[in-house]
Short mmCIF file of C-alpha atoms in Angstrom, two decimals:
data_model
loop_
_atom_site.label_atom_id
_atom_site.label_comp_id
_atom_site.label_asym_id
_atom_site.label_seq_id
_atom_site.Cartn_x
_atom_site.Cartn_y
_atom_site.Cartn_z
CA MET X 94 113.38 97.75 99.93
CA ASN X 95 112.50 96.32 96.52
CA MET X 96 109.38 94.12 96.45
CA LEU X 97 108.47 91.63 93.73
CA GLU X 98 105.96 88.79 93.77
CA VAL X 99 107.31 85.91 91.73
CA PHE X 100 107.22 82.11 91.74
CA VAL X 101 110.49 80.22 91.91
CA SER X 102 111.11 76.54 92.52
CA SER X 103 114.17 77.26 94.64
CA LEU X 104 115.50 80.20 96.63
CA GLU X 105 118.83 79.58 94.92
CA GLU X 106 117.31 81.00 91.73
CA PHE X 107 117.14 84.57 93.00
CA GLN X 108 118.36 86.86 95.76
CA PRO X 109 115.33 88.51 97.41
CA ASP X 110 115.43 91.61 99.60
CA LEU X 111 112.52 90.23 101.62
CA VAL X 112 110.53 86.99 101.94
CA VAL X 113 106.84 87.09 102.93
CA ILE X 114 105.11 84.02 104.38
CA SER X 115 101.32 83.69 104.59
CA GLY X 116 98.66 80.99 104.52
CA LEU X 117 99.45 79.17 107.79
CA HIS X 118 95.74 79.41 108.67
CA MET X 119 95.05 76.94 105.84
CA MET X 120 96.43 74.16 108.05
CA GLU X 121 93.34 74.37 110.25
CA GLY X 122 91.19 71.26 110.03
CA GLN X 123 94.20 69.05 109.37
CA SER X 124 95.52 66.43 111.78
CA LYS X 125 97.99 67.40 114.51
CA GLU X 126 100.65 65.30 112.81
CA PHE X 127 100.12 67.14 109.51
CA GLN X 128 100.23 70.53 111.24
CA LYS X 129 103.44 69.67 113.08
CA LYS X 130 105.07 68.41 109.88
CA ARG X 131 104.06 71.53 107.91
CA LEU X 132 105.32 73.87 110.64
CA LEU X 133 108.66 72.06 110.64
CA GLU X 134 108.78 72.44 106.87
CA VAL X 135 108.15 76.17 107.24
CA VAL X 136 110.99 76.53 109.74
CA THR X 137 113.30 74.47 107.50
CA SER X 138 112.42 76.61 104.49
CA ILE X 139 113.13 79.77 106.47
CA SER X 140 116.52 78.39 107.49
CA ASP X 141 117.36 77.96 103.78
CA ILE X 142 116.84 81.67 103.12
CA PRO X 143 120.16 83.52 102.73
CA THR X 144 121.45 85.15 105.91
CA GLY X 145 120.53 88.80 106.16
CA VAL X 146 117.26 88.53 104.21
CA PRO X 147 114.37 89.49 106.54
CA VAL X 148 111.31 87.23 106.64
CA HIS X 149 107.82 88.66 107.22
CA LEU X 150 104.94 86.46 108.45
CA GLU X 151 101.42 87.68 107.67
CA LEU X 152 98.92 86.00 109.98
CA ALA X 153 95.29 85.31 109.07
CA SER X 154 92.16 84.53 111.05
CA MET X 155 92.30 81.27 112.99
CA THR X 156 90.01 79.35 115.35
CA ASN X 157 92.41 76.59 116.44
CA ARG X 158 94.22 77.75 119.59
CA GLU X 159 96.54 74.76 119.62
CA LEU X 160 97.71 75.54 116.08
CA MET X 161 98.27 79.19 116.94
CA SER X 162 100.18 78.20 120.08
CA SER X 163 102.37 75.91 117.96
CA ILE X 164 103.12 78.73 115.52
CA VAL X 165 104.17 80.92 118.45
CA HIS X 166 106.23 78.34 120.31
CA GLN X 167 107.55 75.88 117.71
CA GLN X 168 110.25 78.14 116.31
CA VAL X 169 108.12 79.91 113.70
CA PHE X 170 108.00 83.26 115.52
CA PRO X 171 111.73 83.27 116.39
CA ALA X 172 112.56 82.48 112.75
CA VAL X 173 110.83 85.54 111.26
CA ALA X 174 111.96 89.16 111.55
CA SER X 175 108.57 90.79 111.05
CA LEU X 176 104.94 90.01 111.78
CA GLY X 177 101.70 91.47 110.38
CA LEU X 178 98.27 90.96 111.97
CA ASN X 179 94.90 92.54 112.74
CA GLU X 180 92.90 92.89 115.97
CA GLN X 181 91.22 89.45 115.81
CA GLU X 182 94.53 87.70 115.20
CA LEU X 183 96.27 89.70 117.94
CA LEU X 184 93.68 88.85 120.62
CA PHE X 185 93.48 85.22 119.52
CA LEU X 186 97.27 84.97 119.70
CA SER X 187 97.27 86.30 123.26
CA GLN X 188 94.44 83.94 124.26
CA SER X 189 96.25 80.96 122.71
CA ALA X 190 99.59 81.69 124.39
CA SER X 191 98.29 82.99 127.76
CA GLY X 192 99.39 86.54 127.05
CA PRO X 193 98.17 89.84 128.54
CA HIS X 194 94.46 90.64 128.45
CA SER X 195 93.78 87.04 127.32
CA SER X 196 90.63 86.99 129.48
CA LEU X 197 89.09 89.50 127.08
CA SER X 198 86.61 87.52 124.98
CA SER X 199 86.35 90.03 122.13
CA TRP X 200 86.87 93.68 121.24
CA ASN X 201 84.13 96.16 122.01
CA GLY X 202 84.17 98.61 119.12
CA VAL X 203 87.52 100.15 118.22
CA PRO X 204 90.27 98.12 119.95
CA ASP X 205 91.70 99.90 123.00
CA VAL X 206 95.15 101.27 122.10
CA GLY X 207 96.58 100.51 125.55
CA VAL X 208 95.47 96.88 125.40
CA VAL X 209 96.84 96.46 121.87
CA SER X 210 100.12 98.07 122.92
CA ASP X 211 100.45 95.72 125.92
CA ILE X 212 100.02 92.62 123.74
CA LEU X 213 102.45 93.86 121.08
CA PHE X 214 105.00 94.61 123.81
CA TRP X 215 104.52 91.15 125.31
CA ILE X 216 105.06 89.43 121.95
CA LEU X 217 108.33 91.23 121.33
CA LYS X 218 109.54 90.81 124.92
CA GLU X 219 108.59 87.13 125.22
CA HIS X 220 109.32 85.96 121.67
CA GLY X 221 111.43 88.71 120.08
CA ARG X 222 115.15 89.25 119.87
CA SER X 223 117.06 90.01 123.06
CA GLU X 224 120.54 89.49 124.47
CA SER X 225 119.40 86.21 126.04
CA ARG X 226 117.19 84.93 123.19
CA ALA X 227 118.22 83.84 119.70
CA SER X 228 115.20 85.22 117.86
CA ASP X 229 114.94 87.25 114.67
CA LEU X 230 111.55 88.78 115.55
CA THR X 231 111.99 92.54 115.96
CA ARG X 232 108.99 94.10 114.21
CA ILE X 233 105.16 93.89 114.34
CA HIS X 234 102.79 95.82 112.07
CA PHE X 235 99.34 95.87 113.66
CA HIS X 236 96.41 97.05 111.58
CA THR X 237 92.79 97.59 112.52
CA LEU X 238 90.16 99.61 110.67
CA ALA X 239 90.61 102.86 112.62
CA TYR X 240 94.36 102.92 113.28
CA HIS X 241 97.70 101.14 112.82
CA ILE X 242 100.64 100.59 115.18
CA LEU X 243 104.18 99.65 114.20
CA ALA X 244 106.14 98.18 117.13
CA THR X 245 109.88 97.58 116.73
CA VAL X 246 112.73 96.43 118.94
CA ASP X 247 115.18 99.33 119.15
CA GLY X 248 118.27 99.13 116.96
CA HIS X 249 116.89 96.89 114.20
CA TRP X 250 114.62 99.08 112.03
CA ALA X 251 114.48 102.67 110.82
CA ASN X 252 112.02 104.94 109.00
CA GLN X 253 109.09 103.68 111.08
CA LEU X 254 107.15 106.93 110.83
CA ALA X 255 107.07 106.82 107.03
CA ALA X 256 106.35 103.08 107.06
CA VAL X 257 103.30 103.23 109.33
CA ALA X 258 101.97 106.31 107.53
CA ALA X 259 102.34 104.56 104.16
CA GLY X 260 100.36 101.56 105.40
CA ALA X 261 97.56 103.82 106.60
CA ARG X 262 97.49 105.69 103.29
CA VAL X 263 97.16 102.51 101.22
CA ALA X 264 94.35 101.33 103.51
CA GLY X 265 92.31 104.35 102.47
CA THR X 266 93.18 104.36 98.78
CA GLN X 267 92.82 100.62 98.12
CA ALA X 268 89.52 100.28 100.00
CA CYS X 269 88.06 103.19 98.01
CA ALA X 270 89.84 102.09 94.79
CA THR X 271 91.38 105.54 94.32
CA GLU X 272 94.96 106.58 93.58
CA THR X 273 94.97 109.23 96.30
CA ILE X 274 92.92 109.85 99.43
CA ASP X 275 89.53 111.31 98.51
CA THR X 276 88.55 113.37 101.57
CA ARG X 277 84.88 113.25 100.52
CA ARG X 278 84.83 109.46 100.85
CA VAL X 279 86.75 108.89 104.09
CA SER X 280 86.20 109.51 107.80
CA LEU X 281 88.34 109.52 110.94
CA ARG X 282 87.34 106.83 113.46
CA ALA X 283 90.49 106.59 115.57
CA PRO X 284 90.29 107.64 119.24
CA ARG X 285 91.14 111.33 119.66
CA GLU X 286 92.98 110.47 122.87
CA PHE X 287 94.21 107.26 124.44
CA THR X 288 96.48 105.67 127.06
CA THR X 289 99.59 103.88 125.79
CA SER X 290 99.27 100.97 128.28
CA ARG X 291 96.65 99.30 130.45
CA SER X 292 98.98 96.99 132.39
CA GLU X 293 101.30 99.70 133.65
CA ALA X 294 101.25 103.49 134.03
CA GLY X 295 101.01 104.50 130.38
CA SER X 296 101.12 108.01 128.97
CA ARG X 297 98.00 109.92 127.99
CA VAL X 298 98.09 110.92 124.32
CA VAL X 299 95.93 113.52 122.58
CA LEU X 300 96.10 113.38 118.79
CA ASN X 301 97.47 116.40 116.99
CA PRO X 302 95.94 116.68 113.47
CA SER X 303 99.05 118.44 112.15
CA GLU X 304 101.30 115.59 113.40
CA PRO X 305 99.06 112.51 113.34
CA VAL X 306 101.80 109.89 113.86
CA VAL X 307 102.45 109.43 117.59
CA GLU X 308 105.63 107.82 118.92
CA TRP X 309 106.33 106.39 122.37
CA HIS X 310 108.87 104.03 123.91
CA ARG X 311 108.72 101.22 126.46
CA ASP X 312 111.72 99.25 127.70
CA GLY X 313 113.59 98.92 124.41
CA VAL X 314 110.53 98.84 122.15
CA SER X 315 109.37 101.78 120.01
CA PHE X 316 105.73 102.29 119.04
CA HIS X 317 104.47 104.37 116.11
CA PHE X 318 100.70 104.98 116.01
CA THR X 319 98.76 106.52 113.14
CA PRO X 320 95.03 107.06 112.61
CA VAL X 321 93.53 105.77 109.37
CA LEU X 322 91.24 107.72 107.05
CA VAL X 323 88.61 105.00 106.69
CA CYS X 324 86.81 104.55 103.38
CA GLN X 325 83.08 105.02 104.10
CA ASP X 326 81.88 102.86 101.21
CA PRO X 327 84.68 100.36 100.52
CA VAL X 328 84.73 98.64 97.15
CA ARG X 329 87.94 96.63 97.46
CA THR X 330 88.87 94.99 100.77
CA VAL X 331 90.21 91.57 99.70
CA GLY X 332 93.93 91.43 100.45
CA LEU X 333 93.87 94.76 102.27
CA GLY X 334 95.92 93.45 105.20
CA ASP X 335 98.59 92.16 102.82
CA ALA X 336 98.66 95.51 101.01
CA ILE X 337 99.05 97.42 104.29
CA SER X 338 101.93 95.24 105.47
CA ALA X 339 103.60 95.28 102.04
CA GLU X 340 103.48 99.08 101.84
CA GLY X 341 104.86 99.39 105.35
CA LEU X 342 107.69 97.00 104.54
CA PHE X 343 108.48 98.91 101.32
CA TYR X 344 109.20 102.03 103.37
CA SER X 345 110.97 100.20 106.22
CA GLU X 346 114.73 100.12 106.60
CA ALA X 347 116.06 96.91 108.12
CA HIS X 348 119.41 97.15 109.83
CA PRO X 349 121.80 94.27 109.01
CA GLN X 350 121.35 91.36 111.43
CA HIS X 351 124.47 89.89 112.96
#
Protein backbone atom coordinates (compact mmCIF):
# COMPACT_ATOMS: atom_id res chain seq x y z
CA MET A 1 0.00 0.00 0.00
CA ASN A 2 1.68 3.21 -1.18
CA MET A 3 1.51 6.11 1.28
CA LEU A 4 2.06 9.78 0.45
CA GLU A 5 1.16 12.88 2.42
CA VAL A 6 0.14 15.63 0.02
CA PHE A 7 -2.27 18.56 -0.10
CA VAL A 8 -4.85 18.67 -2.86
CA SER A 9 -7.86 20.92 -3.25
CA SER A 10 -9.98 18.09 -4.64
CA LEU A 11 -9.92 14.30 -4.53
CA GLU A 12 -10.45 14.39 -8.28
CA GLU A 13 -6.85 15.54 -8.65
CA PHE A 14 -5.32 12.22 -7.62
CA GLN A 15 -6.15 8.57 -7.04
CA PRO A 16 -5.02 7.62 -3.50
CA ASP A 17 -4.52 4.08 -2.24
CA LEU A 18 -5.63 5.20 1.22
CA VAL A 19 -7.16 8.26 2.89
CA VAL A 20 -6.34 9.09 6.53
CA ILE A 21 -8.61 11.35 8.59
CA SER A 22 -7.51 12.94 11.87
CA GLY A 23 -8.18 16.06 13.92
CA LEU A 24 -11.82 15.44 14.93
CA HIS A 25 -10.83 16.23 18.53
CA MET A 26 -10.27 19.85 17.44
CA MET A 27 -14.07 20.29 17.32
CA GLU A 28 -14.20 20.18 21.12
CA GLY A 29 -15.23 23.49 22.64
CA GLN A 30 -17.37 24.36 19.63
CA SER A 31 -21.16 24.61 19.67
CA LYS A 32 -23.29 21.50 19.12
CA GLU A 33 -24.53 22.97 15.86
CA PHE A 34 -20.96 23.48 14.62
CA GLN A 35 -19.96 19.95 15.65
CA LYS A 36 -22.97 18.42 13.90
CA LYS A 37 -22.28 20.42 10.73
CA ARG A 38 -18.58 19.45 10.70
CA LEU A 39 -19.37 15.76 11.23
CA LEU A 40 -21.82 15.86 8.33
CA GLU A 41 -19.11 17.48 6.21
CA VAL A 42 -16.72 14.68 7.15
CA VAL A 43 -19.24 12.03 6.13
CA THR A 44 -19.96 13.87 2.87
CA SER A 45 -16.25 14.14 2.11
CA ILE A 46 -15.81 10.43 2.75
CA SER A 47 -18.67 9.65 0.37
CA ASP A 48 -16.81 11.59 -2.35
CA ILE A 49 -13.78 9.30 -2.07
CA PRO A 50 -13.61 6.81 -4.97
CA THR A 51 -15.16 3.42 -4.25
CA GLY A 52 -12.63 0.86 -3.14
CA VAL A 53 -10.25 3.33 -1.46
CA PRO A 54 -10.06 2.50 2.28
CA VAL A 55 -10.42 5.34 4.78
CA HIS A 56 -8.54 5.29 8.10
CA LEU A 57 -9.67 7.43 11.06
CA GLU A 58 -7.02 8.25 13.67
CA LEU A 59 -8.67 9.29 16.92
CA ALA A 60 -7.12 11.69 19.44
CA SER A 61 -7.74 12.46 23.10
CA MET A 62 -11.18 13.88 23.85
CA THR A 63 -13.10 15.00 26.94
CA ASN A 64 -16.52 15.62 25.36
CA ARG A 65 -18.55 12.41 25.60
CA GLU A 66 -21.38 13.78 23.50
CA LEU A 67 -18.99 14.58 20.65
CA MET A 68 -17.42 11.13 20.85
CA SER A 69 -20.87 9.52 20.88
CA SER A 70 -21.78 11.53 17.77
CA ILE A 71 -18.63 10.36 15.98
CA VAL A 72 -19.56 6.76 16.80
CA HIS A 73 -23.25 6.97 15.93
CA GLN A 74 -23.62 9.70 13.28
CA GLN A 75 -22.27 7.66 10.39
CA VAL A 76 -18.59 8.49 10.87
CA PHE A 77 -17.59 5.03 12.13
CA PRO A 78 -19.59 3.14 9.47
CA ALA A 79 -18.00 5.32 6.77
CA VAL A 80 -14.38 4.42 7.58
CA ALA A 81 -12.68 1.07 6.99
CA SER A 82 -10.00 1.38 9.65
CA LEU A 83 -9.59 2.99 13.06
CA GLY A 84 -6.48 3.84 15.10
CA LEU A 85 -6.55 4.73 18.81
CA ASN A 86 -4.75 4.41 22.15
CA GLU A 87 -5.91 3.23 25.60
CA GLN A 88 -7.37 6.59 26.73
CA GLU A 89 -9.36 6.97 23.52
CA LEU A 90 -10.55 3.35 23.65
CA LEU A 91 -11.88 3.60 27.22
CA PHE A 92 -13.41 7.02 26.60
CA LEU A 93 -15.14 5.66 23.50
CA SER A 94 -16.65 2.80 25.49
CA GLN A 95 -17.74 5.17 28.27
CA SER A 96 -19.33 7.56 25.76
CA ALA A 97 -21.25 4.84 23.90
CA SER A 98 -22.15 2.59 26.87
CA GLY A 99 -19.82 -0.16 25.77
CA PRO A 100 -18.22 -3.00 27.77
CA HIS A 101 -16.22 -2.13 30.88
CA SER A 102 -17.52 1.46 30.65
CA SER A 103 -17.78 1.59 34.46
CA LEU A 104 -13.98 1.51 34.60
CA SER A 105 -12.92 5.06 35.44
CA SER A 106 -9.32 4.73 34.27
CA TRP A 107 -6.58 2.20 33.54
CA ASN A 108 -4.44 0.96 36.40
CA GLY A 109 -0.96 0.58 34.94
CA VAL A 110 -0.66 -1.42 31.72
CA PRO A 111 -4.17 -1.83 30.23
CA ASP A 112 -5.59 -5.31 30.78
CA VAL A 113 -5.44 -7.21 27.47
CA GLY A 114 -8.75 -8.98 28.09
CA VAL A 115 -10.57 -5.70 28.74
CA VAL A 116 -9.03 -4.07 25.66
CA SER A 117 -9.94 -7.10 23.55
CA ASP A 118 -13.56 -6.99 24.77
CA ILE A 119 -13.96 -3.33 23.79
CA LEU A 120 -12.33 -3.83 20.38
CA PHE A 121 -14.62 -6.80 19.75
CA TRP A 122 -17.67 -4.75 20.77
CA ILE A 123 -16.76 -1.89 18.41
CA LEU A 124 -16.44 -4.21 15.42
CA LYS A 125 -19.55 -6.22 16.32
CA GLU A 126 -21.76 -3.19 17.08
CA HIS A 127 -20.43 -0.74 14.49
CA GLY A 128 -18.42 -2.82 12.01
CA ARG A 129 -19.36 -4.54 8.80
CA SER A 130 -21.72 -7.52 8.95
CA GLU A 131 -24.31 -9.19 6.76
CA SER A 132 -27.03 -7.06 8.38
CA ARG A 133 -25.12 -3.76 8.64
CA ALA A 134 -23.90 -1.51 5.83
CA SER A 135 -20.64 -0.44 7.45
CA ASP A 136 -17.12 -0.24 6.06
CA LEU A 137 -15.42 -0.57 9.47
CA THR A 138 -13.44 -3.82 9.52
CA ARG A 139 -10.13 -2.95 11.19
CA ILE A 140 -8.88 -1.39 14.47
CA HIS A 141 -5.22 -0.77 15.34
CA PHE A 142 -4.93 -0.31 19.10
CA HIS A 143 -1.66 0.99 20.50
CA THR A 144 -0.55 1.48 24.08
CA LEU A 145 2.98 1.91 25.41
CA ALA A 146 3.61 -1.76 26.25
CA TYR A 147 1.77 -3.59 23.46
CA HIS A 148 -0.35 -3.27 20.31
CA ILE A 149 -3.39 -5.20 19.09
CA LEU A 150 -4.70 -5.33 15.53
CA ALA A 151 -8.34 -6.48 15.38
CA THR A 152 -9.90 -7.26 12.00
CA VAL A 153 -13.20 -8.62 10.72
CA ASP A 154 -12.41 -11.88 8.94
CA GLY A 155 -12.26 -11.78 5.15
CA HIS A 156 -11.35 -8.10 4.70
CA TRP A 157 -7.64 -7.78 5.56
CA ALA A 158 -4.47 -9.83 5.22
CA ASN A 159 -0.86 -9.68 6.43
CA GLN A 160 -1.92 -8.67 9.95
CA LEU A 161 1.07 -10.29 11.61
CA ALA A 162 3.55 -8.19 9.63
CA ALA A 163 1.41 -5.07 10.04
CA VAL A 164 1.16 -5.20 13.84
CA ALA A 165 4.85 -6.10 14.15
CA ALA A 166 5.82 -3.16 11.93
CA GLY A 167 3.82 -0.76 14.10
CA ALA A 168 5.56 -2.03 17.22
CA ARG A 169 8.97 -1.71 15.60
CA VAL A 170 8.43 1.92 14.58
CA ALA A 171 7.23 2.71 18.12
CA GLY A 172 10.64 1.72 19.44
CA THR A 173 12.76 3.30 16.72
CA GLN A 174 10.93 6.64 16.46
CA ALA A 175 10.73 7.19 20.23
CA CYS A 176 14.48 6.56 20.53
CA ALA A 177 15.23 8.38 17.25
CA THR A 178 17.16 5.40 15.89
CA GLU A 179 16.95 3.62 12.53
CA THR A 180 16.85 0.18 14.14
CA ILE A 181 15.96 -1.13 17.59
CA ASP A 182 18.81 -0.47 20.02
CA THR A 183 18.48 -3.25 22.60
CA ARG A 184 20.51 -1.21 25.11
CA ARG A 185 17.87 1.53 25.13
CA VAL A 186 14.62 -0.45 25.23
CA SER A 187 12.77 -2.64 27.73
CA LEU A 188 9.88 -5.10 27.63
CA ARG A 189 6.86 -3.97 29.67
CA ALA A 190 4.10 -6.10 28.16
CA PRO A 191 2.43 -8.73 30.36
CA ARG A 192 4.19 -12.09 30.07
CA GLU A 193 0.81 -13.80 30.21
CA PHE A 194 -2.77 -12.64 29.85
CA THR A 195 -6.40 -13.66 29.27
CA THR A 196 -7.91 -12.83 25.87
CA SER A 197 -11.30 -11.78 27.32
CA ARG A 198 -12.81 -10.62 30.60
CA SER A 199 -16.48 -10.76 29.56
CA GLU A 200 -16.46 -14.38 28.45
CA ALA A 201 -14.25 -17.45 28.89
CA GLY A 202 -11.09 -16.23 27.19
CA SER A 203 -7.94 -18.22 26.53
CA ARG A 204 -4.87 -17.97 28.73
CA VAL A 205 -1.83 -16.86 26.72
CA VAL A 206 1.82 -17.12 27.75
CA LEU A 207 4.18 -15.11 25.55
CA ASN A 208 6.80 -17.00 23.59
CA PRO A 209 9.89 -14.80 22.99
CA SER A 210 10.71 -16.65 19.77
CA GLU A 211 7.18 -15.99 18.39
CA PRO A 212 6.11 -12.75 20.07
CA VAL A 213 3.02 -12.07 17.91
CA VAL A 214 0.00 -13.90 19.35
CA GLU A 215 -3.13 -14.58 17.31
CA TRP A 216 -6.60 -15.55 18.50
CA HIS A 217 -10.12 -15.52 17.07
CA ARG A 218 -13.56 -14.64 18.41
CA ASP A 219 -16.80 -14.94 16.46
CA GLY A 220 -15.55 -13.69 13.09
CA VAL A 221 -12.93 -11.28 14.44
CA SER A 222 -9.17 -11.97 14.42
CA PHE A 223 -6.81 -10.46 16.98
CA HIS A 224 -3.04 -10.05 16.58
CA PHE A 225 -1.14 -9.01 19.72
CA THR A 226 2.50 -7.95 19.89
CA PRO A 227 4.62 -6.66 22.77
CA VAL A 228 6.52 -3.41 22.21
CA LEU A 229 10.18 -2.82 22.99
CA VAL A 230 9.68 0.46 24.86
CA CYS A 231 12.28 3.21 24.56
CA GLN A 232 13.53 3.90 28.10
CA ASP A 233 14.52 7.51 27.44
CA PRO A 234 12.29 8.70 24.58
CA VAL A 235 13.40 11.75 22.63
CA ARG A 236 10.67 11.90 19.98
CA THR A 237 7.07 11.07 20.90
CA VAL A 238 5.06 13.72 19.00
CA GLY A 239 3.05 12.02 16.28
CA LEU A 240 4.01 8.55 17.49
CA GLY A 241 0.44 7.24 17.28
CA ASP A 242 0.16 8.45 13.68
CA ALA A 243 3.49 6.80 12.82
CA ILE A 244 2.40 3.49 14.37
CA SER A 245 -0.89 3.43 12.47
CA ALA A 246 0.76 4.54 9.22
CA GLU A 247 3.39 1.79 9.42
CA GLY A 248 0.73 -0.80 10.17
CA LEU A 249 -1.35 0.36 7.22
CA PHE A 250 1.70 0.27 4.93
CA TYR A 251 2.08 -3.46 5.60
CA SER A 252 -1.66 -4.21 5.55
CA GLU A 253 -3.41 -5.78 2.59
CA ALA A 254 -6.99 -4.64 2.12
CA HIS A 255 -9.25 -7.00 0.24
CA PRO A 256 -11.48 -5.29 -2.37
CA GLN A 257 -14.78 -4.15 -0.85
CA HIS A 258 -17.94 -5.02 -2.72
